[in-house]
Amino acid sequence: MYKNALRPAWVEIDLRKLDQNIKNIIGKANPAEVIGVIKADAYGHGAVKCAEVLRNNGVKTFAIATLKEAIQLREAGAKEEIIILGLTPDMYADVLVDYDITPVVCSSSNAKVISDAAQTKGKTLEALIAVDTGMGRIGYLADDVEHAIPDIRKISQLPHLKIKGLFSHMATADAYDKGFSTQQEAKFNAFYQAMVDGGIDVPMRTLANSASIMELPTVHFDAVRPGIILYGCYPSNEVDRSLLKIQQVMSVKANIVHLKDVPIGFSCGYGRKFIATKPSRIATLALGYADGYPRPYSPNAKVIVNGIVCPVAGNICMDQCMVDVTNVPNVRVGDEVIVMGSDGVNTISAEDIAEATGTISYEICCAFGQRLPKVYIK
């Protein structure tokens, strides 16, 4: 039990595994620069602490999703370049300038507001031009160069905003079928060439996400953007895992806070989804769906108690859940339970939980990282 956590449930972040993961990713991406994607509080792992590990491995650029995330890094002492991957509305242009954040832009009007804000404060910012090659989120339409290139040329002429490079994002790189990814690559290359032919300097190109780093070396270009693979989860079940060795960085643990012996017919949880068919022993954990333990996981949920895999008994509640520990000898209040992680023999991964709940490991890690206190292993 970690007293400083102030509750008997916590997320354990093994920074040694993160260190090894980034080393392997750098080796895989070489010679491309690695941009560390630490948005969403580093996918629930803690952006400030994860940034330290990436920094120690030579990562010089971080990517985040919100201004608040960027400010948190700056206030923690981060001096590296910080790219905000989404668009920044005009009203927040001064925040970009104040904290030296690299924006992504796809309109000359928005870019001009940022340039004007930088001029007011005596600064010049760099920006990435976003092109939509098939993700459908943000960016100039890749096929509409007739309108895009003249607008980008206006951006290139702004006095206090310099084009750093070209940015897009892959939609299906983690699928077996790489047909659409090939189309995206072709559109990206064509758009880049149109910019160059239009007299626009493009110093850097970045397209590759985690799956692309693993399986699509032709889109590594100048910089790659690993996200989920930093934290030891593979992008999908369709990628070739032999191409990159990574270890899951996050574990979720809890202490048993209550034990009771119950008779046949005793029920647990909302809806009475668990009813004892034999005399049973039930343990309670102070961890629930408000902590990221997904309620739809309840029928399939398992935890590891003293080396024994045990089923969750009934529906996961908001702040607690119950576990059938009948088969665990000498179980006691205070015993440590692995909700997600490994004891060296048994493993419950983020991918296991995601598959059982119809989602992806990204969401599982992000959710666990929100309310639970974090304990770091260095």
Short mmCIF file of C-alpha atoms in Angstrom, two decimals:
data_model
loop_
_atom_site.label_atom_id
_atom_site.label_comp_id
_atom_site.label_asym_id
_atom_site.label_seq_id
_atom_site.Cartn_x
_atom_site.Cartn_y
_atom_site.Cartn_z
CA MET A 1 0.00 0.00 0.00
CA TYR A 2 1.29 3.45 -0.95
CA LYS A 3 0.48 5.82 1.90
CA ASN A 4 1.21 8.93 -0.16
CA ALA A 5 -1.48 7.93 -2.65
CA LEU A 6 -4.14 8.70 0.00
CA ARG A 7 -6.24 5.78 -1.21
CA PRO A 8 -5.80 2.02 -1.56
CA ALA A 9 -5.77 2.04 -5.38
CA TRP A 10 -3.19 3.48 -7.72
CA VAL A 11 -1.60 3.50 -11.15
CA GLU A 12 1.98 2.29 -11.26
CA ILE A 13 4.15 3.76 -14.03
CA ASP A 14 7.38 1.89 -14.74
CA LEU A 15 9.67 4.52 -16.23
CA ARG A 16 12.33 1.87 -16.86
CA LYS A 17 10.04 0.31 -19.45
CA LEU A 18 9.31 3.70 -21.01
CA ASP A 19 13.05 4.28 -21.25
CA GLN A 20 13.56 1.00 -23.09
CA ASN A 21 10.56 1.62 -25.35
CA ILE A 22 11.83 5.02 -26.53
CA LYS A 23 15.28 3.58 -27.14
CA ASN A 24 13.78 0.87 -29.35
CA ILE A 25 11.58 3.38 -31.18
CA ILE A 26 14.52 5.70 -31.86
CA GLY A 27 16.42 2.76 -33.29
CA LYS A 28 13.48 1.80 -35.48
CA ALA A 29 12.87 5.35 -36.77
CA ASN A 30 16.50 6.31 -37.36
CA PRO A 31 17.47 8.64 -39.02
CA ALA A 32 14.11 10.43 -38.62
CA GLU A 33 13.66 12.69 -35.60
CA VAL A 34 11.30 11.38 -32.92
CA ILE A 35 8.55 13.72 -31.72
CA GLY A 36 7.28 12.43 -28.40
CA VAL A 37 3.47 12.47 -28.31
CA ILE A 38 2.56 13.14 -24.68
CA LYS A 39 -0.95 14.50 -25.12
CA ALA A 40 -3.74 13.49 -22.71
CA ASP A 41 -1.22 13.57 -19.85
CA ALA A 42 0.97 11.15 -21.81
CA TYR A 43 -1.99 8.82 -22.43
CA GLY A 44 -2.65 8.80 -18.70
CA HIS A 45 0.97 8.12 -17.69
CA GLY A 46 1.88 11.64 -16.55
CA ALA A 47 3.27 14.03 -19.16
CA VAL A 48 5.85 15.77 -16.98
CA LYS A 49 7.49 12.56 -15.77
CA CYS A 50 7.35 10.93 -19.20
CA ALA A 51 8.87 14.02 -20.78
CA GLU A 52 11.86 13.63 -18.46
CA VAL A 53 12.50 10.11 -19.75
CA LEU A 54 12.14 11.18 -23.39
CA ARG A 55 14.40 14.19 -22.79
CA ASN A 56 17.09 11.96 -21.33
CA ASN A 57 16.95 9.96 -24.57
CA GLY A 58 17.54 13.00 -26.76
CA VAL A 59 13.94 13.81 -27.72
CA LYS A 60 13.84 17.53 -28.52
CA THR A 61 10.20 17.98 -29.53
CA PHE A 62 6.97 17.10 -27.77
CA ALA A 63 3.43 17.01 -29.15
CA ILE A 64 0.29 17.74 -27.14
CA ALA A 65 -3.38 18.37 -27.88
CA THR A 66 -4.42 21.33 -25.73
CA LEU A 67 -2.98 24.63 -24.59
CA LYS A 68 -3.36 23.57 -20.97
CA GLU A 69 -1.12 20.57 -21.62
CA ALA A 70 1.52 22.80 -23.17
CA ILE A 71 1.39 25.25 -20.29
CA GLN A 72 1.78 22.42 -17.80
CA LEU A 73 4.98 21.33 -19.53
CA ARG A 74 6.37 24.85 -19.71
CA GLU A 75 5.61 25.50 -16.04
CA ALA A 76 7.38 22.23 -15.20
CA GLY A 77 10.48 23.58 -16.92
CA ALA A 78 10.26 22.08 -20.42
CA LYS A 79 12.46 24.04 -22.84
CA GLU A 80 11.89 21.79 -25.87
CA GLU A 81 9.72 22.66 -28.83
CA ILE A 82 6.06 21.87 -28.11
CA ILE A 83 3.69 21.27 -31.02
CA ILE A 84 -0.06 21.54 -30.48
CA LEU A 85 -1.59 18.96 -32.80
CA GLY A 86 -5.05 20.51 -33.05
CA LEU A 87 -6.08 23.90 -34.41
CA THR A 88 -5.89 26.91 -32.10
CA PRO A 89 -8.80 29.40 -32.32
CA ASP A 90 -7.89 33.03 -32.95
CA MET A 91 -8.80 34.07 -29.39
CA TYR A 92 -5.92 31.99 -27.99
CA ALA A 93 -3.19 33.22 -30.33
CA ASP A 94 -1.55 35.22 -27.55
CA VAL A 95 -1.22 32.04 -25.45
CA LEU A 96 0.69 30.35 -28.26
CA VAL A 97 3.07 33.28 -28.31
CA ASP A 98 3.43 33.62 -24.54
CA TYR A 99 4.42 29.98 -24.15
CA ASP A 100 6.33 29.56 -27.44
CA ILE A 101 4.06 26.81 -28.77
CA THR A 102 4.25 25.62 -32.38
CA PRO A 103 0.73 25.66 -33.89
CA VAL A 104 -0.77 23.64 -36.70
CA VAL A 105 -2.56 25.88 -39.22
CA CYS A 106 -4.70 25.41 -42.32
CA SER A 107 -5.97 28.90 -43.10
CA SER A 108 -4.18 32.15 -43.79
CA SER A 109 -6.67 34.11 -41.70
CA ASN A 110 -5.91 32.07 -38.56
CA ALA A 111 -2.19 32.19 -39.34
CA LYS A 112 -2.31 35.98 -39.68
CA VAL A 113 -3.90 36.37 -36.25
CA ILE A 114 -1.08 34.28 -34.78
CA SER A 115 1.56 36.28 -36.68
CA ASP A 116 0.02 39.56 -35.47
CA ALA A 117 0.03 38.32 -31.88
CA ALA A 118 3.67 37.35 -32.20
CA GLN A 119 4.52 40.75 -33.68
CA THR A 120 2.85 42.50 -30.75
CA LYS A 121 5.11 40.59 -28.35
CA GLY A 122 8.25 40.95 -30.49
CA LYS A 123 8.45 37.25 -31.34
CA THR A 124 8.30 34.97 -34.38
CA LEU A 125 6.67 31.54 -34.18
CA GLU A 126 7.03 28.50 -36.40
CA ALA A 127 3.95 26.61 -37.62
CA LEU A 128 3.13 23.33 -39.32
CA ILE A 129 0.86 23.33 -42.35
CA ALA A 130 -1.87 20.69 -41.96
CA VAL A 131 -3.04 18.76 -45.01
CA ASP A 132 -5.95 16.31 -44.85
CA THR A 133 -4.83 13.24 -46.76
CA GLY A 134 -7.68 11.06 -45.54
CA MET A 135 -8.12 11.35 -41.78
CA GLY A 136 -10.92 13.87 -42.18
CA ARG A 137 -10.13 15.96 -39.11
CA ILE A 138 -8.18 19.09 -39.99
CA GLY A 139 -6.10 20.46 -42.83
CA TYR A 140 -6.27 21.69 -46.38
CA LEU A 141 -7.88 19.07 -48.61
CA ALA A 142 -5.02 17.26 -50.30
CA ASP A 143 -6.79 17.21 -53.68
CA ASP A 144 -7.63 20.91 -53.62
CA VAL A 145 -4.20 22.35 -54.36
CA GLU A 146 -5.78 24.99 -56.61
CA HIS A 147 -7.15 26.78 -53.55
CA ALA A 148 -4.71 25.55 -50.91
CA ILE A 149 -1.40 26.62 -52.42
CA PRO A 150 -2.31 30.31 -52.89
CA ASP A 151 -3.56 30.43 -49.29
CA ILE A 152 -0.40 28.76 -47.98
CA ARG A 153 1.67 31.25 -49.99
CA LYS A 154 -0.03 34.00 -47.97
CA ILE A 155 1.09 32.24 -44.80
CA SER A 156 4.64 32.00 -46.10
CA GLN A 157 4.70 35.77 -46.47
CA LEU A 158 3.66 36.56 -42.91
CA PRO A 159 6.45 38.39 -41.09
CA HIS A 160 6.15 36.71 -37.68
CA LEU A 161 5.03 33.17 -38.54
CA LYS A 162 7.42 30.87 -40.36
CA ILE A 163 6.43 27.58 -41.97
CA LYS A 164 8.25 24.81 -40.15
CA GLY A 165 6.93 21.99 -42.27
CA LEU A 166 4.04 19.87 -43.53
CA PHE A 167 1.86 17.73 -41.26
CA SER A 168 -0.78 15.04 -41.81
CA HIS A 169 -2.05 11.95 -40.00
CA MET A 170 -2.57 8.33 -41.05
CA ALA A 171 -6.04 6.80 -40.72
CA THR A 172 -5.51 3.06 -41.30
CA ALA A 173 -1.80 2.42 -40.87
CA ASP A 174 -2.61 -0.12 -38.17
CA ALA A 175 -4.67 -2.30 -40.55
CA TYR A 176 -3.50 -5.37 -42.47
CA ASP A 177 -4.56 -3.71 -45.70
CA LYS A 178 -2.20 -0.84 -46.42
CA GLY A 179 -4.07 0.28 -49.55
CA PHE A 180 -5.51 3.45 -48.05
CA SER A 181 -2.23 4.25 -46.35
CA THR A 182 -0.54 4.07 -49.73
CA GLN A 183 -3.10 6.54 -51.06
CA GLN A 184 -2.44 8.89 -48.15
CA GLU A 185 1.30 8.71 -48.75
CA ALA A 186 0.80 9.57 -52.43
CA LYS A 187 -1.46 12.52 -51.59
CA PHE A 188 1.00 13.78 -49.00
CA ASN A 189 3.87 13.60 -51.46
CA ALA A 190 1.86 15.30 -54.20
CA PHE A 191 0.80 18.12 -51.88
CA TYR A 192 4.38 18.60 -50.72
CA GLN A 193 5.55 18.78 -54.33
CA ALA A 194 2.84 21.32 -55.14
CA MET A 195 4.08 23.48 -52.28
CA VAL A 196 7.66 23.25 -53.50
CA ASP A 197 6.62 23.95 -57.09
CA GLY A 198 4.68 26.94 -55.79
CA GLY A 199 7.84 28.41 -54.34
CA ILE A 200 7.02 27.58 -50.73
CA ASP A 201 9.86 26.35 -48.53
CA VAL A 202 9.00 23.17 -46.60
CA PRO A 203 11.88 22.41 -44.22
CA MET A 204 10.30 19.38 -42.53
CA ARG A 205 7.68 16.71 -43.19
CA THR A 206 5.92 14.56 -40.57
CA LEU A 207 3.28 11.93 -41.28
CA ALA A 208 4.14 8.71 -39.43
CA ASN A 209 2.20 7.62 -36.34
CA SER A 210 2.92 4.56 -34.18
CA ALA A 211 1.80 1.94 -36.70
CA SER A 212 3.61 3.75 -39.52
CA ILE A 213 6.83 3.72 -37.52
CA MET A 214 6.52 -0.04 -37.26
CA GLU A 215 5.41 -0.98 -40.76
CA LEU A 216 5.71 1.94 -43.21
CA PRO A 217 9.29 3.21 -43.39
CA THR A 218 8.60 5.17 -46.59
CA VAL A 219 6.49 7.65 -44.60
CA HIS A 220 9.03 8.30 -41.85
CA PHE A 221 10.27 11.40 -43.71
CA ASP A 222 11.99 13.91 -41.39
CA ALA A 223 10.13 13.24 -38.15
CA VAL A 224 7.87 10.53 -36.74
CA ARG A 225 5.28 10.83 -33.99
CA PRO A 226 5.09 7.77 -31.70
CA GLY A 227 2.14 7.73 -29.33
CA ILE A 228 0.74 4.50 -27.94
CA ILE A 229 3.92 2.50 -28.61
CA LEU A 230 5.82 4.76 -26.22
CA TYR A 231 3.67 3.33 -23.47
CA GLY A 232 4.06 -0.30 -24.49
CA CYS A 233 0.79 -1.00 -26.27
CA TYR A 234 0.57 -1.96 -29.93
CA PRO A 235 -1.70 0.12 -32.20
CA SER A 236 -3.89 -2.86 -33.09
CA ASN A 237 -3.96 -6.63 -33.39
CA GLU A 238 -3.20 -6.31 -37.10
CA VAL A 239 0.34 -4.93 -36.87
CA ASP A 240 3.39 -7.19 -36.96
CA ARG A 241 4.52 -7.11 -33.34
CA SER A 242 7.84 -8.74 -34.18
CA LEU A 243 8.92 -5.45 -35.80
CA LEU A 244 9.20 -3.57 -32.50
CA LYS A 245 9.77 -4.80 -28.96
CA ILE A 246 7.90 -2.77 -26.34
CA GLN A 247 6.67 -3.32 -22.77
CA GLN A 248 3.48 -2.00 -21.17
CA VAL A 249 4.44 0.87 -18.89
CA MET A 250 1.24 1.17 -16.84
CA SER A 251 -0.09 -1.19 -14.20
CA VAL A 252 -3.17 -0.68 -12.03
CA LYS A 253 -3.20 -2.01 -8.49
CA ALA A 254 -5.41 -1.91 -5.42
CA ASN A 255 -5.49 -3.25 -1.89
CA ILE A 256 -8.33 -5.33 -0.57
CA VAL A 257 -10.28 -3.09 1.82
CA HIS A 258 -12.95 -5.56 2.94
CA LEU A 259 -13.49 -9.32 3.04
CA LYS A 260 -16.64 -11.30 3.81
CA ASP A 261 -17.71 -14.91 3.69
CA VAL A 262 -21.12 -15.26 2.08
CA PRO A 263 -23.65 -18.09 1.72
CA ILE A 264 -25.24 -19.62 -1.37
CA GLY A 265 -27.67 -17.14 -2.92
CA PHE A 266 -25.80 -14.02 -1.77
CA SER A 267 -25.70 -11.33 -4.46
CA CYS A 268 -23.24 -8.54 -5.29
CA GLY A 269 -23.59 -5.22 -7.04
CA TYR A 270 -26.19 -3.25 -8.93
CA GLY A 271 -28.57 -5.52 -10.80
CA ARG A 272 -27.48 -8.59 -8.76
CA LYS A 273 -25.41 -9.89 -11.66
CA PHE A 274 -23.40 -12.07 -9.29
CA ILE A 275 -25.23 -14.61 -7.14
CA ALA A 276 -23.13 -17.10 -5.18
CA THR A 277 -23.69 -20.70 -6.21
CA LYS A 278 -21.61 -21.97 -3.30
CA PRO A 279 -20.26 -20.55 -0.02
CA SER A 280 -17.89 -17.86 -1.22
CA ARG A 281 -15.41 -15.23 -0.07
CA ILE A 282 -15.86 -11.74 -1.54
CA ALA A 283 -13.22 -9.01 -1.52
CA THR A 284 -13.94 -5.33 -2.06
CA LEU A 285 -11.57 -2.96 -3.88
CA ALA A 286 -11.83 0.83 -3.70
CA LEU A 287 -11.70 1.20 -7.47
CA GLY A 288 -14.50 1.65 -10.00
CA TYR A 289 -15.56 3.06 -13.33
CA ALA A 290 -14.92 6.65 -12.21
CA ASP A 291 -11.29 5.54 -11.97
CA GLY A 292 -11.29 4.18 -15.51
CA TYR A 293 -12.28 0.58 -14.79
CA PRO A 294 -14.94 0.23 -17.49
CA ARG A 295 -18.35 -0.95 -16.33
CA PRO A 296 -18.99 -2.93 -19.57
CA TYR A 297 -15.96 -5.04 -18.59
CA SER A 298 -17.87 -6.43 -15.58
CA PRO A 299 -19.02 -9.79 -17.07
CA ASN A 300 -15.47 -10.62 -18.21
CA ALA A 301 -13.40 -8.72 -15.65
CA LYS A 302 -10.61 -10.54 -13.85
CA VAL A 303 -7.90 -9.50 -11.43
CA ILE A 304 -4.81 -11.21 -10.02
CA VAL A 305 -4.80 -11.89 -6.27
CA ASN A 306 -1.72 -13.51 -4.74
CA GLY A 307 -0.95 -15.29 -8.01
CA ILE A 308 -4.53 -16.45 -8.61
CA VAL A 309 -6.72 -15.05 -11.40
CA CYS A 310 -10.10 -14.14 -9.88
CA PRO A 311 -13.34 -12.90 -11.46
CA VAL A 312 -14.97 -9.60 -10.58
CA ALA A 313 -18.25 -10.34 -8.80
CA GLY A 314 -21.12 -8.39 -10.34
CA ASN A 315 -21.18 -4.98 -11.95
CA ILE A 316 -18.29 -2.61 -11.39
CA CYS A 317 -19.56 0.34 -9.33
CA MET A 318 -18.51 3.98 -9.65
CA ASP A 319 -15.88 3.86 -6.90
CA GLN A 320 -15.68 0.21 -5.86
CA CYS A 321 -15.85 -3.32 -7.19
CA MET A 322 -16.14 -6.75 -5.68
CA VAL A 323 -14.01 -9.81 -6.47
CA ASP A 324 -14.66 -13.50 -5.88
CA VAL A 325 -11.52 -14.63 -4.02
CA THR A 326 -12.90 -17.98 -2.88
CA ASN A 327 -10.02 -19.83 -4.52
CA VAL A 328 -7.26 -17.69 -2.96
CA PRO A 329 -5.80 -19.34 0.16
CA ASN A 330 -5.01 -17.14 3.17
CA VAL A 331 -6.31 -13.99 1.51
CA ARG A 332 -6.33 -10.97 3.82
CA VAL A 333 -7.47 -7.36 3.97
CA GLY A 334 -4.60 -5.26 2.62
CA ASP A 335 -3.40 -7.83 0.08
CA GLU A 336 -2.28 -6.23 -3.18
CA VAL A 337 -4.43 -6.94 -6.23
CA ILE A 338 -3.31 -6.47 -9.84
CA VAL A 339 -6.19 -5.00 -11.81
CA MET A 340 -4.04 -4.45 -14.91
CA GLY A 341 -0.49 -5.67 -15.22
CA SER A 342 1.51 -8.82 -14.56
CA ASP A 343 2.83 -10.82 -11.64
CA GLY A 344 5.37 -12.52 -13.89
CA VAL A 345 3.12 -15.49 -14.57
CA ASN A 346 -0.36 -14.07 -15.12
CA THR A 347 -1.02 -10.94 -17.19
CA ILE A 348 -4.00 -8.67 -17.71
CA SER A 349 -3.10 -6.10 -20.34
CA ALA A 350 -4.73 -2.86 -21.43
CA GLU A 351 -5.39 -4.64 -24.72
CA ASP A 352 -7.21 -7.47 -22.89
CA ILE A 353 -9.53 -5.00 -21.18
CA ALA A 354 -10.02 -3.05 -24.40
CA GLU A 355 -10.90 -6.14 -26.43
CA ALA A 356 -13.42 -7.25 -23.81
CA THR A 357 -15.14 -3.85 -23.86
CA GLY A 358 -15.09 -3.09 -27.57
CA THR A 359 -12.58 -0.26 -27.42
CA ILE A 360 -8.83 0.32 -27.77
CA SER A 361 -5.93 0.28 -25.32
CA TYR A 362 -5.47 4.04 -25.76
CA GLU A 363 -8.80 4.68 -24.05
CA ILE A 364 -8.12 2.24 -21.22
CA CYS A 365 -4.78 3.86 -20.33
CA CYS A 366 -6.12 7.41 -20.63
CA ALA A 367 -9.08 6.59 -18.37
CA PHE A 368 -7.06 4.89 -15.64
CA GLY A 369 -4.68 7.85 -15.61
CA GLN A 370 -7.27 10.50 -14.79
CA ARG A 371 -8.34 10.05 -11.14
CA LEU A 372 -6.08 7.36 -9.74
CA PRO A 373 -2.87 8.58 -8.05
CA LYS A 374 0.34 7.73 -9.88
CA VAL A 375 3.30 5.93 -8.38
CA TYR A 376 6.49 6.04 -10.47
CA ILE A 377 9.15 3.34 -10.65
CA LYS A 378 12.43 4.86 -11.82
#
